[in-house]
Amino acid sequence: MPDADHYPLWHPFTQMARFEREPRLVVARAEGNRLIDASGAEYVDGVASLWANVHGHGHPHIVDAIREQAARLQHSTLLGITHEPAIELGRRLLPHFPGRSRVFFSENGASAVEVALKMALQYQANRGQPERRRIVALDMAYHGDTLGAVGVGGAGPFRDVYAPFLFEPLRFPNAYRYRCARCAAAPACTDACVNALRDLLEARGGEVAAVIVEPRVQGAGGIIVAPEGHLAAIRALCDEFGVLLIADEVATGFGKTGAMFACDLEGVTPDIAVAGKGITGGYLPLSATVATEEVYRAFLGGEERKLFHGHTYAGNPICCAAALASLDLFETTDVLARGRARAALLGELLAERVAPHPLVGEVRRQGLMTGVELVADRETRAPPPPEREAGWRVCLAARERGVFIRPLGDVVVLMPPLSIEEDEVERIVEAVVHGLDRIARG
Ligand code: PMP
């Protein structure tokens, strides 16, 4: 039997051996863009509570909406019956997804990706093309941690251990210019990765149900920002070869890239879009898979044609109420423009203070989504030795300056809420510089 001091939790994506020996940040409450621990110490929420928070914590409009909905209807299923908050949210979301007309709710990003994959595969089967059973995915992709989503995700320990149990996508290279074998040394991107997709679809397009991408920014792969036009070129190839395009906007959605959705940056309409994280302003778990009428219609008919998927809490009314309140804020305040202005400031400060640092190989940014890639040597671009745990140590040191951030390997990620204040942006950048200096000293 565990004793009273026994720590009861096993944390997600966390090496517990490390967690148990490091100082523990216990968040007691949050206000605005700050997390506050039990002793009252404040930390700027530099990763928006895992890329989700949009308007800051405790926004009264969202909190009131949650409270009011909780008093009226806490939960009722969407399996075969319906409720007003979900209907209203579907209506209010669709204008943000031009060309699409049906919203399927789940509770988290990974599930919504699973839905998108199943929709694509079953769509092809239902319209008489069951041979289209392959998914095409980008190298270094991340689409969530359930097995279907891991299947289309990139390689690494995260995937390899489950490899025998996963379906194998066809892959094409991602636009990782800094480490691209084809164009890292070239003056401009050579489009080699898009051309590789063309070759792949020319050879095997008839087997393909869909191409799935994180549009413009691959998040968990290391905030890898594709050049302008990359997404539109993928869309054009999908059209040419008659395959669906799935845009996973779980990380990029709700203003993080500067636009409401990354697809808007290039006027691209995917056949299926996936949204999560910021959909409720980052307050409650909800996600959506949004499809065109053409995809939807392929599922009409006999029982065997319906989509065989649905979670208990899909489209929970309290979550929908939070999402509606968050949309109110997008529609009635200048949150998007504010986020863009703060992103520009973040870019300036990073260029001035972080990019020149000897431990920094590249600063990548699209809107507020920022990655600072650490290197051992700027000339050779050699990564820091893994035992140095450089990314992790920079982030840990940032806490001494009252900033909470989390790395992805050697990439220090910054992704504050859109509501971040100017002085908080400064504080984040100062904390990163402090962390870098600390690591540089050894
Ligand atoms: N897709 C993308 C692009 C993501 O970044 C994430 C989460 N980081 C997911 C899917 C999975 O979302 P969730 O953690 O809510 O399952």
Coordinates of C-alpha atoms and ligand atoms in Angstrom, one line a residue:
M1 CA 0.0 0.0 0.0
P2 CA 1.5 3.4 -0.9
D3 CA 2.4 5.7 2.0
A4 CA 1.0 9.1 2.6
D5 CA 3.9 10.8 0.7
H6 CA 3.4 8.6 -2.3
Y7 CA 2.9 10.7 -5.4
P8 CA -0.3 9.3 -6.9
L9 CA -0.1 10.5 -10.6
W10 CA 1.5 9.2 -13.7
H11 CA 1.8 12.2 -16.1
P12 CA 1.2 12.3 -19.8
F13 CA 4.3 12.6 -22.1
T14 CA 6.4 12.9 -19.0
Q15 CA 9.5 11.0 -17.9
M16 CA 8.4 10.4 -14.4
A17 CA 12.0 9.6 -13.2
R18 CA 12.8 13.2 -14.1
F19 CA 9.5 14.6 -12.8
E20 CA 10.0 13.0 -9.4
R21 CA 13.4 14.7 -8.9
E22 CA 12.7 18.1 -10.3
P23 CA 11.0 21.1 -8.6
R24 CA 7.2 20.5 -9.0
L25 CA 5.1 23.3 -10.3
V26 CA 1.7 22.9 -8.8
V27 CA -0.8 25.3 -10.5
A28 CA -3.4 26.4 -8.0
R29 CA -5.2 29.0 -10.2
A30 CA -4.8 31.2 -13.2
E31 CA -5.6 34.7 -14.1
G32 CA -5.2 36.3 -17.6
N33 CA -2.0 35.0 -19.1
R34 CA -0.5 33.9 -15.8
L35 CA -0.5 30.5 -14.0
I36 CA -0.2 30.9 -10.2
D37 CA 1.2 28.3 -7.9
A38 CA 0.2 27.4 -4.4
S39 CA 2.7 29.9 -2.9
G40 CA 1.3 32.7 -5.1
A41 CA 4.3 32.8 -7.5
E42 CA 3.2 33.7 -11.1
Y43 CA 4.3 32.3 -14.3
V44 CA 3.5 33.7 -17.7
D45 CA 1.7 30.9 -19.6
G46 CA 4.2 30.8 -22.5
V47 CA 2.7 27.8 -24.2
A48 CA -1.0 28.7 -23.7
S49 CA -1.6 25.6 -21.5
L50 CA -0.5 23.3 -24.3
W51 CA -1.3 25.5 -27.2
A52 CA -5.0 25.8 -26.3
N53 CA -5.6 29.0 -24.4
V54 CA -6.7 31.9 -26.6
H55 CA -8.2 34.8 -24.5
G56 CA -6.4 34.3 -21.2
H57 CA -7.5 32.3 -18.2
G58 CA -10.7 33.2 -16.3
H59 CA -12.3 35.4 -18.9
P60 CA -15.6 36.3 -17.4
H61 CA -17.6 35.9 -20.6
I62 CA -16.5 32.3 -21.0
V63 CA -16.7 31.5 -17.3
D64 CA -20.3 32.8 -17.1
A65 CA -21.3 30.8 -20.2
I66 CA -19.9 27.7 -18.6
R67 CA -21.7 28.4 -15.4
E68 CA -25.0 29.1 -17.1
Q69 CA -24.9 26.1 -19.2
A70 CA -23.9 23.9 -16.3
A71 CA -27.1 25.0 -14.5
R72 CA -29.3 24.1 -17.5
L73 CA -28.0 20.9 -19.1
Q74 CA -24.7 19.2 -18.2
H75 CA -24.7 16.4 -20.6
S76 CA -26.9 14.6 -23.2
T77 CA -25.7 12.4 -26.0
L78 CA -25.4 13.3 -29.7
L79 CA -25.9 9.7 -30.6
G80 CA -29.3 9.9 -32.4
I81 CA -30.6 12.9 -30.5
T82 CA -29.4 16.5 -30.3
H83 CA -29.2 19.7 -28.2
E84 CA -29.3 23.4 -28.9
P85 CA -25.7 24.3 -27.8
A86 CA -24.2 21.8 -30.3
I87 CA -26.6 22.9 -33.1
E88 CA -25.8 26.6 -32.4
L89 CA -22.0 25.9 -32.3
G90 CA -22.2 23.9 -35.6
R91 CA -23.9 26.9 -37.2
R92 CA -21.5 29.4 -35.8
L93 CA -18.4 27.4 -36.7
L94 CA -19.3 26.8 -40.4
P95 CA -18.6 30.4 -41.6
H96 CA -15.0 29.8 -40.5
F97 CA -14.9 26.7 -42.7
P98 CA -15.9 28.0 -46.1
G99 CA -17.0 25.3 -48.6
R100 CA -17.7 22.8 -45.8
S101 CA -21.1 22.1 -44.3
R102 CA -21.1 19.4 -41.6
V103 CA -19.5 19.4 -38.1
F104 CA -18.8 16.1 -36.3
F105 CA -17.9 16.7 -32.6
S106 CA -15.4 14.7 -30.4
E107 CA -13.6 15.7 -27.2
N108 CA -9.9 15.9 -28.2
G109 CA -7.7 16.4 -31.2
A110 CA -6.5 12.8 -31.6
S111 CA -10.1 11.6 -31.7
A112 CA -11.1 14.2 -34.2
V113 CA -8.2 13.1 -36.4
E114 CA -9.3 9.4 -36.1
V115 CA -12.7 10.6 -37.3
A116 CA -11.2 12.4 -40.3
L117 CA -9.2 9.3 -41.3
K118 CA -12.3 7.0 -40.9
M119 CA -14.4 9.5 -42.8
A120 CA -11.9 9.6 -45.7
L121 CA -11.5 5.8 -45.8
Q122 CA -15.2 5.1 -45.6
Y123 CA -16.1 7.9 -48.0
Q124 CA -14.0 6.2 -50.6
A125 CA -15.5 2.8 -49.8
N126 CA -19.1 4.1 -49.8
R127 CA -18.6 5.7 -53.2
G128 CA -17.4 2.5 -54.7
Q129 CA -13.6 3.0 -54.5
P130 CA -12.5 0.7 -51.7
E131 CA -9.1 0.3 -53.3
R132 CA -8.4 3.8 -52.2
R133 CA -7.2 2.7 -48.7
R134 CA -3.9 4.5 -48.2
I135 CA -3.3 7.7 -46.4
V136 CA -0.5 10.0 -47.4
A137 CA 1.2 11.8 -44.5
L138 CA 4.2 14.2 -44.0
D139 CA 7.4 13.2 -42.5
M140 CA 7.7 14.4 -38.9
A141 CA 3.9 14.8 -38.7
Y142 CA 2.0 14.8 -35.4
H143 CA -1.7 14.1 -35.3
G144 CA -2.2 12.8 -31.8
D145 CA -1.4 9.9 -29.6
T146 CA -4.2 7.3 -30.3
L147 CA -3.1 4.5 -32.5
G148 CA -4.7 5.7 -35.8
A149 CA -3.2 9.1 -35.3
V150 CA 0.2 7.7 -34.3
G151 CA 0.0 5.6 -37.5
V152 CA 0.0 8.8 -39.6
G153 CA 2.5 10.5 -37.3
G154 CA 6.2 10.7 -37.8
A155 CA 8.9 8.2 -36.8
G156 CA 10.7 8.2 -33.5
P157 CA 10.3 6.4 -30.2
F158 CA 6.8 7.8 -30.0
R159 CA 5.9 5.6 -33.0
D160 CA 8.5 2.9 -33.3
V161 CA 7.5 0.9 -30.3
Y162 CA 3.9 0.5 -31.6
A163 CA 5.0 0.1 -35.2
P164 CA 3.7 -3.5 -35.6
F165 CA 0.2 -2.4 -34.6
L166 CA -0.1 0.6 -36.8
F167 CA -1.2 1.1 -40.4
E168 CA 1.5 2.4 -42.7
P169 CA 0.9 5.6 -44.5
L170 CA 2.7 6.6 -47.7
R171 CA 5.0 9.5 -46.8
F172 CA 6.4 12.6 -48.4
P173 CA 9.1 15.0 -47.2
N174 CA 8.2 17.9 -45.0
A175 CA 9.3 21.5 -45.7
Y176 CA 12.0 21.6 -43.0
R177 CA 14.2 24.0 -44.8
Y178 CA 16.8 24.3 -42.1
R179 CA 17.6 20.6 -42.3
C180 CA 16.3 19.8 -45.8
A181 CA 18.7 17.5 -47.7
R182 CA 17.6 19.1 -51.0
C183 CA 17.4 22.8 -50.3
A184 CA 19.0 23.7 -46.9
A185 CA 21.9 25.2 -48.9
A186 CA 19.9 26.6 -51.7
P187 CA 19.0 30.4 -51.8
A188 CA 15.3 29.6 -52.0
C189 CA 13.0 26.6 -51.4
T190 CA 13.2 24.3 -54.4
D191 CA 9.7 22.7 -53.9
A192 CA 11.4 19.3 -53.8
C193 CA 8.9 18.1 -51.2
V194 CA 5.9 19.1 -53.2
N195 CA 7.4 17.5 -56.3
A196 CA 7.9 14.3 -54.3
L197 CA 4.2 14.3 -53.5
R198 CA 3.5 14.6 -57.2
D199 CA 5.8 11.6 -58.0
L200 CA 4.1 9.6 -55.2
L201 CA 0.6 10.4 -56.5
E202 CA 1.6 9.7 -60.1
A203 CA 2.8 6.3 -59.1
R204 CA 0.2 5.3 -56.5
G205 CA -2.6 7.9 -56.5
G206 CA -5.2 5.3 -57.3
E207 CA -4.6 3.6 -53.9
V208 CA -4.9 6.9 -52.0
A209 CA -7.9 7.9 -50.0
A210 CA -6.5 11.2 -48.6
V211 CA -3.5 13.3 -47.9
I212 CA -3.3 14.6 -44.3
V213 CA -1.2 17.6 -43.3
E214 CA -0.7 20.1 -40.5
P215 CA -1.3 23.1 -42.6
R216 CA 1.7 25.6 -42.8
V217 CA 3.1 24.7 -39.4
Q218 CA 4.0 21.3 -38.1
G219 CA 3.7 21.7 -34.4
A220 CA 5.0 18.8 -32.4
G221 CA 7.5 18.0 -35.1
G222 CA 9.4 21.2 -33.9
I223 CA 7.3 24.2 -35.1
I224 CA 8.4 23.6 -38.7
V225 CA 7.0 26.4 -40.9
A226 CA 6.3 25.6 -44.5
P227 CA 6.9 28.4 -47.1
E228 CA 3.9 30.3 -48.5
G229 CA 2.2 28.4 -51.3
H230 CA 3.2 25.0 -49.9
L231 CA -0.4 24.2 -48.8
A232 CA -2.0 25.5 -52.0
A233 CA 0.4 23.3 -54.0
I234 CA -0.7 20.3 -52.0
R235 CA -4.3 21.2 -52.5
A236 CA -3.8 21.4 -56.3
L237 CA -2.2 18.0 -56.4
C238 CA -5.0 16.4 -54.3
D239 CA -7.5 17.9 -56.9
E240 CA -5.4 16.6 -59.8
F241 CA -5.3 13.1 -58.5
G242 CA -8.8 13.0 -57.0
V243 CA -7.8 12.4 -53.4
L244 CA -9.2 14.1 -50.3
L245 CA -7.2 16.7 -48.4
I246 CA -7.4 16.6 -44.6
A247 CA -6.1 19.7 -42.8
D248 CA -5.3 19.0 -39.1
E249 CA -5.8 22.5 -37.6
V250 CA -5.8 21.2 -34.0
A251 CA -2.6 23.3 -33.2
T252 CA -2.9 26.0 -35.9
G253 CA -6.5 26.9 -35.4
F254 CA -8.1 29.8 -33.6
G255 CA -5.6 32.5 -34.4
K256 CA -2.3 30.9 -33.5
T257 CA -0.9 31.5 -37.0
G258 CA -2.2 35.0 -37.3
A259 CA -5.3 33.9 -39.3
M260 CA -8.3 32.2 -37.8
F261 CA -7.1 29.0 -39.5
A262 CA -3.9 28.2 -41.3
C263 CA -5.8 27.3 -44.4
D264 CA -7.1 30.9 -44.6
L265 CA -3.5 32.0 -45.1
E266 CA -3.6 30.5 -48.5
G267 CA -7.3 30.5 -49.3
V268 CA -7.3 26.7 -49.3
T269 CA -10.4 24.6 -48.7
P270 CA -9.6 21.1 -47.4
D271 CA -12.3 18.5 -47.8
I272 CA -12.0 17.7 -44.1
A273 CA -10.7 20.0 -41.4
V274 CA -9.9 19.1 -37.9
A275 CA -10.1 21.6 -35.0
G276 CA -9.5 21.2 -31.3
K277 CA -7.4 22.8 -28.5
G278 CA -8.5 26.5 -28.8
I279 CA -12.0 25.8 -29.9
T280 CA -13.3 26.4 -26.4
G281 CA -10.8 29.2 -25.8
G282 CA -8.7 26.5 -24.2
Y283 CA -11.1 25.9 -21.3
L284 CA -12.8 22.6 -21.9
P285 CA -12.2 19.5 -24.0
L286 CA -13.9 19.6 -27.4
S287 CA -12.9 19.0 -31.0
A288 CA -14.5 19.0 -34.4
T289 CA -14.1 17.3 -37.7
V290 CA -15.6 19.5 -40.4
A291 CA -16.5 18.0 -43.8
T292 CA -17.8 19.0 -47.2
E293 CA -21.3 18.2 -48.2
E294 CA -19.9 15.8 -50.8
V295 CA -18.1 13.8 -48.1
Y296 CA -21.2 13.8 -45.9
R297 CA -23.6 12.7 -48.7
A298 CA -21.5 9.6 -49.3
F299 CA -22.6 8.3 -45.9
L300 CA -26.4 8.6 -46.5
G301 CA -28.4 5.5 -47.2
G302 CA -28.5 2.1 -45.4
E303 CA -27.3 1.5 -41.9
E304 CA -24.0 0.1 -43.2
R305 CA -23.1 3.5 -44.8
K306 CA -23.2 5.5 -41.6
L307 CA -20.0 6.7 -39.8
F308 CA -19.2 4.1 -37.2
H309 CA -17.7 6.4 -34.6
G310 CA -18.9 8.4 -31.6
H311 CA -17.7 9.2 -28.1
T312 CA -19.8 9.5 -24.9
Y313 CA -19.0 13.1 -24.3
A314 CA -18.9 14.2 -28.0
G315 CA -20.3 17.7 -28.2
N316 CA -20.9 18.0 -24.5
P317 CA -23.2 21.1 -24.0
I318 CA -21.0 22.8 -21.4
C319 CA -18.0 22.5 -23.8
C320 CA -20.2 23.8 -26.6
A321 CA -21.2 26.8 -24.5
A322 CA -17.6 27.6 -23.8
A323 CA -16.8 27.4 -27.5
L324 CA -19.8 29.7 -28.4
A325 CA -18.5 32.2 -25.8
S326 CA -15.0 32.1 -27.3
L327 CA -16.5 32.7 -30.8
D328 CA -18.4 35.7 -29.4
L329 CA -15.0 37.1 -28.3
F330 CA -13.5 36.5 -31.8
E331 CA -16.5 38.2 -33.3
T332 CA -16.9 41.2 -31.0
T333 CA -13.3 42.0 -30.0
D334 CA -10.0 42.6 -31.8
V335 CA -8.5 39.4 -30.5
L336 CA -7.1 38.2 -33.8
A337 CA -5.5 41.6 -34.6
R338 CA -4.1 41.8 -31.1
G339 CA -2.6 38.4 -31.4
R340 CA -1.0 39.4 -34.7
A341 CA 0.5 42.6 -33.1
R342 CA 1.9 40.6 -30.2
A343 CA 3.3 38.1 -32.7
A344 CA 5.1 40.8 -34.5
L345 CA 6.6 42.1 -31.3
L346 CA 7.7 38.6 -30.3
G347 CA 9.3 38.3 -33.8
E348 CA 11.2 41.6 -33.3
L349 CA 12.5 40.7 -29.8
L350 CA 13.5 37.2 -30.9
A351 CA 15.4 38.5 -33.9
E352 CA 17.2 41.0 -31.7
R353 CA 18.0 39.0 -28.6
V354 CA 17.6 35.3 -29.3
A355 CA 18.5 34.6 -33.0
P356 CA 22.1 35.8 -32.6
H357 CA 22.8 33.6 -29.5
P358 CA 25.5 31.0 -30.2
L359 CA 23.3 28.2 -29.1
V360 CA 20.5 29.1 -31.5
G361 CA 20.4 27.6 -35.0
E362 CA 17.1 29.0 -36.2
V363 CA 14.1 30.9 -35.0
R364 CA 10.9 29.8 -36.8
R365 CA 7.6 31.6 -36.4
Q366 CA 4.2 31.8 -38.0
G367 CA 2.0 34.2 -35.9
L368 CA 2.4 33.2 -32.3
M369 CA 3.6 29.7 -33.1
T370 CA 7.3 29.9 -32.4
G371 CA 10.2 27.4 -32.3
V372 CA 13.8 28.2 -31.3
E373 CA 16.0 25.4 -32.5
L374 CA 19.1 24.9 -30.4
V375 CA 22.4 23.7 -31.9
A376 CA 25.8 22.8 -30.6
D377 CA 27.4 24.5 -33.6
R378 CA 25.8 27.2 -35.8
E379 CA 28.1 26.5 -38.7
T380 CA 27.6 22.7 -38.9
R381 CA 24.1 22.9 -37.5
A382 CA 25.0 19.9 -35.3
P383 CA 22.3 19.3 -32.7
P384 CA 23.2 19.6 -29.0
P385 CA 24.3 16.2 -27.5
P386 CA 21.2 14.6 -26.1
E387 CA 22.6 14.1 -22.6
R388 CA 22.8 17.9 -22.4
E389 CA 19.0 18.1 -22.4
A390 CA 19.5 21.6 -23.7
G391 CA 15.8 22.3 -24.6
W392 CA 14.6 21.0 -21.3
R393 CA 17.1 23.0 -19.3
V394 CA 16.4 26.2 -21.1
C395 CA 12.7 25.8 -20.2
L396 CA 13.5 24.9 -16.6
A397 CA 15.7 28.0 -16.2
A398 CA 12.9 30.1 -17.7
R399 CA 10.8 29.3 -14.7
E400 CA 13.3 31.2 -12.5
R401 CA 12.2 34.3 -14.5
G402 CA 8.5 33.5 -14.0
V403 CA 7.8 32.0 -17.4
F404 CA 6.4 28.5 -18.1
I405 CA 7.5 27.0 -21.4
R406 CA 8.0 23.4 -22.7
P407 CA 10.4 22.2 -25.3
L408 CA 10.1 19.7 -28.1
G409 CA 13.5 18.0 -27.9
D410 CA 16.0 20.7 -29.0
V411 CA 13.3 23.1 -30.0
V412 CA 12.2 25.6 -27.4
V413 CA 8.5 26.3 -28.1
L414 CA 6.8 29.6 -27.4
M415 CA 3.1 29.9 -28.1
P416 CA 1.4 32.3 -25.7
P417 CA -2.4 33.0 -25.7
L418 CA -3.6 35.7 -28.2
S419 CA -4.3 37.8 -25.2
I420 CA -0.7 38.1 -24.2
E421 CA 0.4 41.6 -23.1
E422 CA 3.4 43.4 -24.4
D423 CA 5.3 43.3 -21.1
E424 CA 4.6 39.5 -20.9
V425 CA 6.1 39.0 -24.4
E426 CA 9.2 40.8 -23.2
R427 CA 9.3 38.6 -20.1
I428 CA 9.1 35.4 -22.2
V429 CA 11.9 36.5 -24.4
E430 CA 14.1 37.6 -21.4
A431 CA 13.4 34.2 -19.8
V432 CA 14.6 32.4 -23.0
V433 CA 17.7 34.5 -23.1
H434 CA 18.3 33.7 -19.4
G435 CA 17.9 30.0 -20.1
L436 CA 20.2 30.1 -23.1
D437 CA 22.9 31.9 -21.1
R438 CA 22.6 29.4 -18.3
I439 CA 23.1 26.5 -20.7
A440 CA 25.9 28.2 -22.5
R441 CA 27.8 28.5 -19.1
G442 CA 27.6 24.7 -18.9
Ligands
PMP1 N1 -3.1 17.3 -34.1 C1 -2.1 18.2 -33.9 C2 -1.6 19.0 -35.1 C3 -1.7 18.5 -32.6 O1 -0.7 19.4 -32.4 C4 -2.2 17.8 -31.5 C5 -1.8 18.0 -30.1 N2 -0.6 18.6 -29.9 C6 -3.2 16.8 -31.8 C7 -3.6 16.6 -33.1 C8 -3.8 16.0 -30.7 O2 -4.7 16.7 -29.9 P1 -5.1 16.2 -28.4 O3 -3.9 16.3 -27.6 O4 -6.2 17.1 -28.0 O5 -5.6 14.8 -28.6

